[in-house]
Amino acid sequence: MSRKFRWRFRIFSLVLLLASLIVLIKPYLGNKFPYTHDGENHLARFANYKIALREGQFPPRFAPNLLNHYGYPVFNYNYPLANILSLPFSFLKFNYELTFKIIAVSSILFGLLGLRKWLILLKVESKALLNLAMSAYLISPYLVNLVYVRGNIGELLAMNLFVWLGVLVEKIVQKKWQQKEFFLFSLITASFLLSHNITAVFGTGLILVYALLRFKFNKKYWLKLFKLFTWGIGLSLWFWLPALLEKNLIVLDNDDLTLGFSQHFIRIGQLLFSSLSFGFSKISPVDSLSFAIGKHQLIILLLSIVFLPTLLSKPTLLSKPALLSKKVKSKRQSALVMIAISLLLFVFQLGFTQSIWQALPLVHYIQFPWRLSLFLSIFLTLLTGIWLTYFAKNLFFKIIVISMLILQIISVRRFQPADFFHKTNIDYDAFTQSTSTKNENRTKNFTYENIADWQPTAQILQGEGDVKIGTWNGSQRNYSLELKKESIITEPTMNFAGWQTYANNKKISYINNSEVAGRIAYRLPAGTYEVESKFTQKTWPRIIGNSVSLVALLLLVMSKKCSLTKKAS
């Protein structure tokens, strides 16, 4: 291959990469926002996270304005990373829709950088071949669905952060890990654990499987990975400990999505041939959402299956034993690991694996087994790079790969979101729904239905007296009571762990009955009272989680400063 041809091929591959990126982020390039399953919900969460922080919640756990101001503890249970990243833009008064676009595109670019590093570590060194592999990632149907159909910013962040965990494992096994990277990868690990609950749980398990295949039983390698995950867990414990230990307070475990995961396995034809379309995963044989892995990805998977016996039976692929080198052995091992994981991720989306799924812990919370395609898209991208390297001199193979990529780019280019819309920040600040599919973060006691009657004032439910409001917001309020006889007082707020009310500086106990229906309510005898209600962090899981994470962050920052001081001296 001449130098001129190599240069032209590199330019062509770069154009293909840019085209893939543009068609992927096309819905974000206009002034309006794409209509997706979850996009609008996340915009409302951005708004409520900012509002909760302004009202004194640190960290935010109770969304003050959701459920028409009755509040909703969505932040105590749902992945906070995207909300945290939105805060600087929110306080600078960026439109939430623009904030979402910035976070999404930045996440994709960050994942692309990590993917490039991972491929280079796997000995894919040609810039042109790197560009082709990264193009395959950008137009993988799962990633396209996240942008065009599902709008789940948490999964998008998790997908692109997972790539960096793969980089971490490869750096360790190839002895390219440097202690100066400890701070960065600790933050990346913590960010991954905070990015999306389900992806974090199953992604952690998968990265441990990947590490096992790469590390074997090398204690030094495992110790380095264990240290980083320990820091990551410590930094994210403020979220995970309350989310797990306070899960019994809400209706999540009885939700249809949790109980019905077994009804969302897909057929092999759906994985191979379904075309891009806007739709949903339904509890029926017919789904309107596409689950296909993609034309190019299918070619790569078939190629891997065809050459798997060769990889298993010979020390090298497409080389004579006499040419065997350490580099070739490494590529062969990498190929075997990627093929094994890819096949497992493919097969475990199919219904016949249900009995195996049932034996796994926390299995119900995956909701949709087809979520494994998130990871499958990544590993098939890595296989793309590996096979392109093996067949680097095979022009026919390159033509097939490029043709499939171009067909996928055209397919994504023709695909459109279901609709577009635009709202102001005020609209999202006043969002009246819960932002959960089936209100699965609702407390078990909250059965009050007349949420349209909300007013920023306490109400005397039983008894007689007057209420005078001092200050009132969704996280704390002060008011005076003049009670002529024993009364039951309610506040138009969902009663969730952490709320505390003081009357004349004495903490009072809440009550509940069919009329109260899970709102904040209490009983007081006749008299005059100054009342303060406030949402707090005062539950044991929150106190412990917050304390551990704060200590972990301080120690990590101190260690970073110490390393910088040593370097300077």
C-alpha atoms as one frame of an Amber mdcrd trajectory, in Angstrom:
protein
   0.000   0.000   0.000   1.528   3.280  -1.129   2.043   6.201   1.199  -0.345
   8.313  -0.880  -3.078   5.686  -0.637  -2.593   5.361   3.147  -2.931   9.143
   3.531  -6.108   9.206   1.446  -7.528   6.251   3.358  -6.878   8.024   6.638
  -8.665  11.160   5.389 -11.583   9.047   4.164 -11.860   7.258   7.524 -11.827
  10.615   9.336 -14.656  11.881   7.107 -16.583   8.696   7.913 -16.002   9.275
  11.624 -17.224  12.883  11.443 -20.261  11.822   9.406 -21.087   9.186  12.044
 -20.830  11.763  14.825 -22.998  14.294  12.986 -25.810  11.843  12.208 -25.771
  10.615  15.820 -26.073  14.061  17.412 -28.303  15.484  14.649 -31.349  15.765
  16.985 -29.320  18.083  19.239 -28.208  20.516  16.528 -31.416  22.553  16.253
 -33.123  24.971  18.623 -35.771  22.459  19.638 -35.493  19.316  21.765 -36.253
  15.776  20.506 -39.283  14.033  21.974 -38.078  10.801  23.622 -39.209   8.380
  26.321 -37.297  10.013  29.178 -35.856  13.278  27.892 -38.476  15.633  29.299
 -38.393  13.838  32.656 -34.660  14.431  32.950 -35.110  18.109  32.139 -37.604
  18.387  35.005 -35.132  16.605  37.271 -32.429  19.128  36.323 -34.832  21.874
  37.401 -35.782  20.232  40.691 -32.179  19.356  41.564 -31.265  23.037  41.292
 -34.354  24.076  43.272 -33.686  21.509  46.022 -30.088  22.695  46.395 -31.199
  26.323  46.568 -33.687  25.409  49.274 -30.937  23.948  51.443 -30.907  20.253
  50.569 -27.346  18.972  50.391 -27.271  16.585  48.726 -30.726  16.851  47.119
 -32.939  13.828  47.774 -36.492  15.145  47.637 -37.693  16.900  44.442 -39.733
  19.817  45.850 -41.914  20.714  42.853 -42.753  17.304  41.417 -46.196  15.744
  41.823 -47.652  19.244  41.656 -45.535  20.455  44.604 -46.372  17.512  46.865
 -42.770  16.485  46.321 -41.221  13.219  45.236 -38.083  11.438  46.583 -36.741
  10.614  43.130 -33.229  11.877  43.911 -32.859   9.491  46.827 -33.172   6.507
  44.487 -32.262   7.535  40.947 -28.814   8.099  39.479 -27.678  11.667  40.280
 -24.674  12.199  37.987 -26.519  13.957  35.148 -28.283  16.204  37.674 -24.957
  17.094  39.303 -23.386  17.914  35.935 -26.364  20.132  35.088 -25.929  22.374
  38.147 -23.277  24.809  36.817 -25.384  25.405  33.702 -28.573  25.722  35.757
 -27.092  28.380  38.024 -25.796  30.212  34.939 -29.419  30.143  33.720 -28.786
  28.026  30.638 -31.937  26.513  29.205 -32.267  22.958  30.543 -32.659  21.623
  27.016 -29.323  23.144  25.990 -27.764  21.783  29.176 -28.970  18.283  28.299
 -27.471  18.587  24.804 -24.113  19.794  26.156 -23.906  16.935  28.671 -24.968
  14.330  26.097 -22.531  15.417  23.365 -19.666  15.864  25.870 -20.352  12.383
  27.200 -20.218  10.889  23.702 -16.933  12.654  22.919 -15.450  11.576  26.267
 -16.487   7.976  25.586 -15.003   8.191  22.098 -11.672   9.305  23.558 -11.735
   6.399  26.012 -12.638   3.967  23.252  -9.676   5.162  21.214  -7.343   4.597
  24.157  -8.811   1.125  24.752  -8.349   0.162  21.086  -4.744   1.396  21.099
  -4.083  -0.699  24.204  -5.485  -3.657  22.236  -2.815  -2.969  19.581  -5.089
  -1.265  17.090  -2.577   1.409  16.163  -3.505   2.530  12.648  -5.290   5.893
  12.799  -7.485   4.974   9.851  -8.591   1.707  11.444  -9.205   3.492  14.755
 -11.479   5.927  12.946 -13.444   3.101  11.335 -13.901   1.311  14.675 -15.042
   4.497  16.413 -17.480   5.155  13.550 -19.015   1.752  14.248 -19.537   2.745
  17.859 -21.196   6.069  17.051 -23.799   4.503  14.766 -24.435   1.407  16.869
 -28.239   1.082  17.119 -28.272   1.039  20.930 -26.484   4.392  21.096 -28.686
   5.782  18.323 -31.799   4.660  20.235 -30.545   6.423  23.368 -30.321   9.704
  21.464 -33.304   9.429  19.106 -35.846   7.324  21.008 -35.158   6.754  24.700
 -33.424   9.960  25.823 -31.990   8.338  28.933 -29.084  10.625  29.842 -28.074
   8.304  32.696 -27.511   5.338  30.392 -25.706   7.556  27.910 -23.278   8.670
  30.623 -22.875   5.118  31.927 -22.164   3.723  28.470 -19.364   6.191  27.834
 -17.901   5.915  31.346 -17.858   2.105  31.151 -15.375   2.432  28.300 -12.903
   4.046  30.685 -13.192   1.140  33.118 -12.090  -1.093  30.248  -9.130   1.247
  29.695  -8.317   0.917  33.392  -8.254  -2.900  33.261  -6.029  -2.892  30.165
  -3.625  -0.364  31.671  -3.235  -2.564  34.736  -2.742  -5.823  32.856  -0.270
  -4.234  30.426   1.616  -2.579  33.300   0.936   0.863  31.876  -0.925   2.011
  34.979   0.615   5.066  36.629  -0.043   6.182  40.193  -0.620   9.755  39.013
  -3.792   8.484  37.319  -5.277   7.304  40.615  -7.209  10.521  41.246  -8.713
  10.599  37.732  -9.788   6.955  37.680 -11.192   7.141  41.205 -13.473   9.953
  40.012 -14.338   8.023  36.836 -15.239   4.933  38.870 -17.385   6.970  41.252
 -19.012   8.763  38.312 -19.861   5.440  36.674 -21.482   4.213  39.899 -23.561
   7.416  40.025 -24.446   7.473  36.315 -27.263   4.921  36.060 -28.330   2.453
  38.753 -28.954  -0.618  36.613 -25.992  -0.083  34.300 -23.700   0.511  37.285
 -24.707  -2.787  38.931 -24.441  -4.970  35.829 -21.538  -3.003  34.370 -19.510
  -3.532  37.539 -20.176  -7.250  37.315 -19.172  -7.287  33.648 -15.954  -5.344
  34.202 -15.031  -7.862  36.913 -15.630 -10.681  34.426 -13.464  -8.849  31.902
 -10.785  -8.356  34.556 -10.918 -12.047  35.443 -10.314 -13.003  31.820  -7.426
 -10.543  31.569  -5.881 -10.722  35.065  -6.514 -14.416  35.728  -5.482 -14.694
  39.395  -2.709 -12.099  39.519  -3.060 -10.638  43.009  -1.184  -7.423  42.199
  -3.550  -6.577  39.367  -6.636  -7.347  41.450  -5.343  -5.266  44.347  -4.980
  -2.182  42.129  -8.493  -2.610  40.736  -9.892  -3.269  44.209  -8.343  -0.049
  45.553  -9.879   2.042  42.797 -13.320   0.499  43.216 -13.074   0.955  46.983
 -12.511   4.671  46.471 -15.278   4.777  43.884 -17.718   3.105  46.268 -16.648
   5.411  49.094 -17.186   8.513  46.960 -20.634   7.299  45.834 -21.858   5.847
  49.144 -23.804   9.050  49.932 -26.173   7.938  47.189 -26.029   4.145  47.239
 -26.441   3.498  50.967 -29.762   5.386  51.316 -30.938   4.117  47.917 -30.532
   0.506  49.084 -31.411   0.724  52.779 -34.399   3.039  52.304 -35.811   1.151
  49.330 -38.413  -0.476  51.591 -40.076   2.948  52.027 -41.282   3.133  48.414
 -43.357   0.999  46.050 -40.476   0.131  43.689 -40.382  -3.589  44.523 -44.052
  -3.936  43.573 -43.744  -2.062  40.298 -44.661  -3.831  37.044 -41.293  -2.985
  35.452 -39.495  -4.672  38.336 -41.744  -7.718  38.523 -42.169  -8.137  34.779
 -38.578  -8.205  33.530 -39.045 -11.796  32.325 -41.628 -10.573  29.806 -39.093
  -8.403  28.001 -36.744 -11.047  26.605 -36.417 -10.696  22.853 -36.250 -13.081
  19.907 -33.095 -13.689  17.892 -34.726 -12.178  14.817 -35.208  -8.907  16.673
 -31.508  -8.818  17.550 -30.495  -9.420  13.973 -32.956  -7.783  11.635 -35.292
  -5.171  13.168 -34.970  -1.685  11.664 -34.669   1.634  13.489 -38.043   2.949
  14.624 -39.607   4.943  17.426 -41.453   2.656  19.825 -41.533   0.836  23.130
 -40.614  -2.506  24.654 -43.995  -4.122  25.178 -45.250  -7.101  27.168 -46.224
  -8.929  23.999 -44.636 -10.839  21.112 -44.623  -7.607  19.071 -42.342  -4.715
  20.077 -42.269  -1.350  18.329 -38.762  -0.497  19.577 -35.840  -1.795  17.510
 -33.390  -4.120  19.264 -31.101  -4.938  16.322 -27.351  -4.884  16.929 -26.737
  -3.348  13.477 -25.631  -4.460  10.001 -21.954  -3.844  10.567 -22.033  -5.329
  14.076 -23.736  -8.454  12.722 -20.922  -8.956  10.186 -18.334  -8.611  12.952
 -20.188 -11.066  15.219 -20.530 -13.651  12.409 -16.855 -13.264  11.545 -15.958
 -13.835  15.183 -18.016 -17.020  15.324 -16.460 -18.317  12.081 -12.895 -17.770
  13.257 -13.451 -18.788  16.881 -12.385 -22.452  16.272  -9.231 -21.186  14.552
  -8.399 -18.919  17.472  -8.943 -21.751  19.923  -6.942 -24.355  18.008  -3.955
 -22.346  16.765  -1.467 -20.053  18.535  -2.016 -17.345  15.958  -4.463 -16.244
  13.333  -3.501 -15.717   9.700   0.167 -16.172  10.600   2.623 -19.007  10.547
   3.769 -20.411  13.923   7.289 -19.302  13.112   6.098 -15.698  13.066   4.512
 -16.008  16.482   5.326 -13.035  18.701   4.275 -11.637  22.023   2.264  -8.972
  20.216   0.384 -11.577  18.165  -0.332 -13.652  21.284  -1.729 -10.563  22.973
  -4.017  -9.839  20.009  -5.222 -13.423  19.955  -6.031 -13.361  23.664  -7.817
 -10.033  23.289  -9.889 -11.403  20.418 -10.903 -14.475  22.436 -11.921 -12.373
  25.437 -13.983  -9.945  23.314 -15.675 -12.786  21.416 -16.545 -14.655  24.615
 -18.068 -11.583  26.256 -19.896 -10.522  23.077 -21.490 -13.945  22.627 -22.597
 -14.021  26.263 -24.109 -10.552  25.990 -25.909 -11.582  22.804 -27.263 -14.884
  24.097 -28.413 -13.606  27.504 -30.961 -11.302  25.895 -32.869 -14.352  24.623
 -35.703 -16.029  26.499 -34.138 -19.460  26.984 -31.648 -17.928  29.469 -34.428
 -16.855  31.836 -33.765 -19.666  34.336 -30.129 -18.524  34.640 -31.216 -14.910
  35.111 -33.507 -15.956  37.951 -30.495 -17.155  39.934 -28.724 -13.790  39.770
 -29.035 -11.239  42.617 -30.863  -7.971  41.880 -31.958  -9.435  38.541 -35.434
  -7.873  38.675 -34.012  -4.374  38.636 -32.572  -4.716  35.129 -36.192  -4.317
  33.875 -35.180  -5.071  30.283 -32.697  -7.878  29.411 -32.106  -6.143  26.069
 -30.144  -3.511  28.022 -27.171  -5.861  27.626 -26.827  -4.454  24.096 -25.373
  -1.334  25.736 -22.275  -3.360  26.583 -22.500  -5.501  23.443 -22.171  -2.353
  21.301 -18.881  -1.546  23.044 -17.354  -5.013  22.769 -18.375  -5.392  19.122
 -16.656  -2.063  18.468 -13.482  -3.429  20.042 -13.810  -6.560  17.911 -14.171
  -4.321  14.858 -10.801  -2.778  15.620  -9.183  -6.144  16.279 -10.491  -7.744
  13.057  -9.564  -4.700  10.995  -6.020  -5.074  12.312  -5.934  -8.805  11.521
  -7.201  -8.158   7.996  -5.260  -4.920   7.528  -3.943  -6.020   4.133  -7.230
  -7.512   2.958  -8.881  -4.895   0.747 -12.033  -6.987   0.291 -12.664  -7.103
   4.046 -12.165  -3.346   4.348 -14.652  -2.748   1.532 -17.263  -4.897   3.307
 -16.747  -3.100   6.633 -16.846   0.358   5.032 -19.925  -0.555   2.973 -21.794
  -1.710   6.076 -20.776   1.441   7.923 -21.978   3.666   5.087 -25.298   1.794
   4.950 -25.731   2.314   8.701 -24.842   6.000   8.430 -27.469   6.413   5.690
 -30.008   4.525   7.827 -29.371   6.803  10.833 -29.386   9.871   8.567 -32.898
   8.968   7.417 -34.094   8.248  10.933 -35.909  11.026  12.753 -37.116  11.543
  16.336 -40.876  11.212  16.784 -41.203  14.972  17.294 -39.493  18.109  18.593
 -40.578  20.623  21.223 -39.298  23.567  23.221 -40.153  24.797  26.710 -38.796
  27.493  28.973 -37.009  26.901  32.267 -40.124  28.103  34.071 -42.075  25.250
  32.466 -39.612  22.693  33.817 -39.436  24.355  37.236 -43.209  23.927  37.484
 -43.307  20.375  36.045 -46.264  18.667  37.743 -45.592  14.968  37.116 -43.263
  12.582  38.962 -40.623  11.962  36.200 -40.900   8.193  36.866 -42.639   5.829
  34.461 -45.156   4.526  36.982 -44.440   6.673  40.046 -42.330   3.836  41.426
 -40.554   6.131  43.900 -43.812   7.034  45.635 -43.843   6.229  49.344 -46.000
   3.251  50.313 -48.258   5.396  52.500 -48.857   8.182  49.981 -52.264   7.421
  48.481 -53.574  10.974  48.319 -55.125  11.584  44.904 -56.332  15.191  44.948
 -52.914  16.678  44.226 -54.498  19.364  42.031 -55.673  21.098  45.234 -52.137
  22.040  46.317 -51.700  25.388  48.055 -48.568  26.667  49.875 -50.170  26.495
  53.279 -50.906  24.094  56.101 -54.496  22.945  56.557 -56.442  22.166  59.720
 -57.885  18.800  58.776 -59.769  18.268  62.036 -60.341  20.815  64.789 -60.519
  24.602  64.727 -58.019  27.448  64.473 -56.064  29.789  62.225 -52.922  29.360
  60.137 -50.553  32.222  59.315 -47.740  31.486  56.849 -44.299  32.994  57.356
 -42.125  31.412  54.651 -42.858  28.401  52.469 -40.987  26.323  49.905 -40.758
  22.671  48.956 -37.968  21.809  51.406 -38.776  23.923  54.471 -41.482  26.215
  55.834 -42.397  28.306  58.881 -45.884  29.242  60.032 -47.946  30.092  63.117
 -50.948  28.201  64.505 -53.725  29.517  66.736 -55.650  26.385  67.747 -58.910
  26.748  69.675 -59.091  23.003  70.328 -57.128  19.839  69.629 -56.521  19.650
  65.895 -54.952  17.602  63.154 -52.810  19.725  60.819 -51.602  18.605  57.409
 -49.015  20.010  55.032 -49.453  19.421  51.273 -46.269  17.356  51.072 -45.510
  13.667  50.702 -44.283  12.345  54.060 -40.884  10.819  53.383 -38.078   9.859
  55.745 -36.059  12.962  56.615 -38.947  15.359  57.098 -39.053  16.779  60.609
 -41.504  19.217  62.175 -40.979  21.268  65.340 -43.734  23.114  67.230 -42.377
  25.690  69.669 -38.935  24.083  69.215 -40.192  20.607  70.201 -40.094  17.798
  67.664 -43.525  16.342  67.009 -44.518  12.910  65.698 -46.368  12.420  62.452
 -49.646  10.557  62.147 -51.329   8.819  59.220 -54.824   7.599  58.418 -57.050
   7.233  55.366 -57.810  10.947  55.318 -54.184  12.017  55.723 -53.210   9.475
  52.998 -49.443   9.756  53.434 -49.080  13.525  53.703 -47.166  15.262  56.482
 -49.670  15.440  59.342 -49.588  15.775  63.107 -51.881  16.367  66.093 -51.591
  19.290  68.520 -53.701  20.363  71.527 -55.262  23.829  71.724 -52.710  26.632
  71.986 -50.396  28.956  70.076 -47.491  27.475  68.117 -44.590  28.487  65.958
 -44.075  25.603  63.556 -41.070  24.749  61.413 -40.989  21.823  58.973 -37.811
  20.935  57.142 -36.442  18.133  54.995 -33.182  16.834  56.505 -30.448  14.267
  55.988 -31.201  12.803  59.419 -31.576   9.099  58.717 -28.826   6.633  59.553
 -28.129   5.555  55.945 -27.782   9.192  54.885 -25.644  10.225  57.841 -23.277
   7.279  57.334 -23.242   7.549  53.527 -22.675  11.309  53.526 -19.916  11.039
  56.138 -18.028   8.250  54.365 -18.211  10.033  51.004 -17.058  13.331  52.522
 -14.083  11.678  54.225 -13.227   9.765  51.016 -13.335  12.988  48.978 -11.176
  14.901  51.461  -8.586  12.106  51.605  -8.539  11.833  47.809  -8.021  15.591
  47.399  -5.303  15.580  50.063  -3.520  12.690  48.373  -3.701  14.551  45.061
  -2.210  17.690  46.654   0.560  15.649  48.250   1.469  14.031  44.943   1.541
  17.453  43.226   3.746  18.838  46.009   6.193  15.940  45.663   6.270  16.387
  41.897   6.965  20.122  42.256   9.769  19.544  44.753
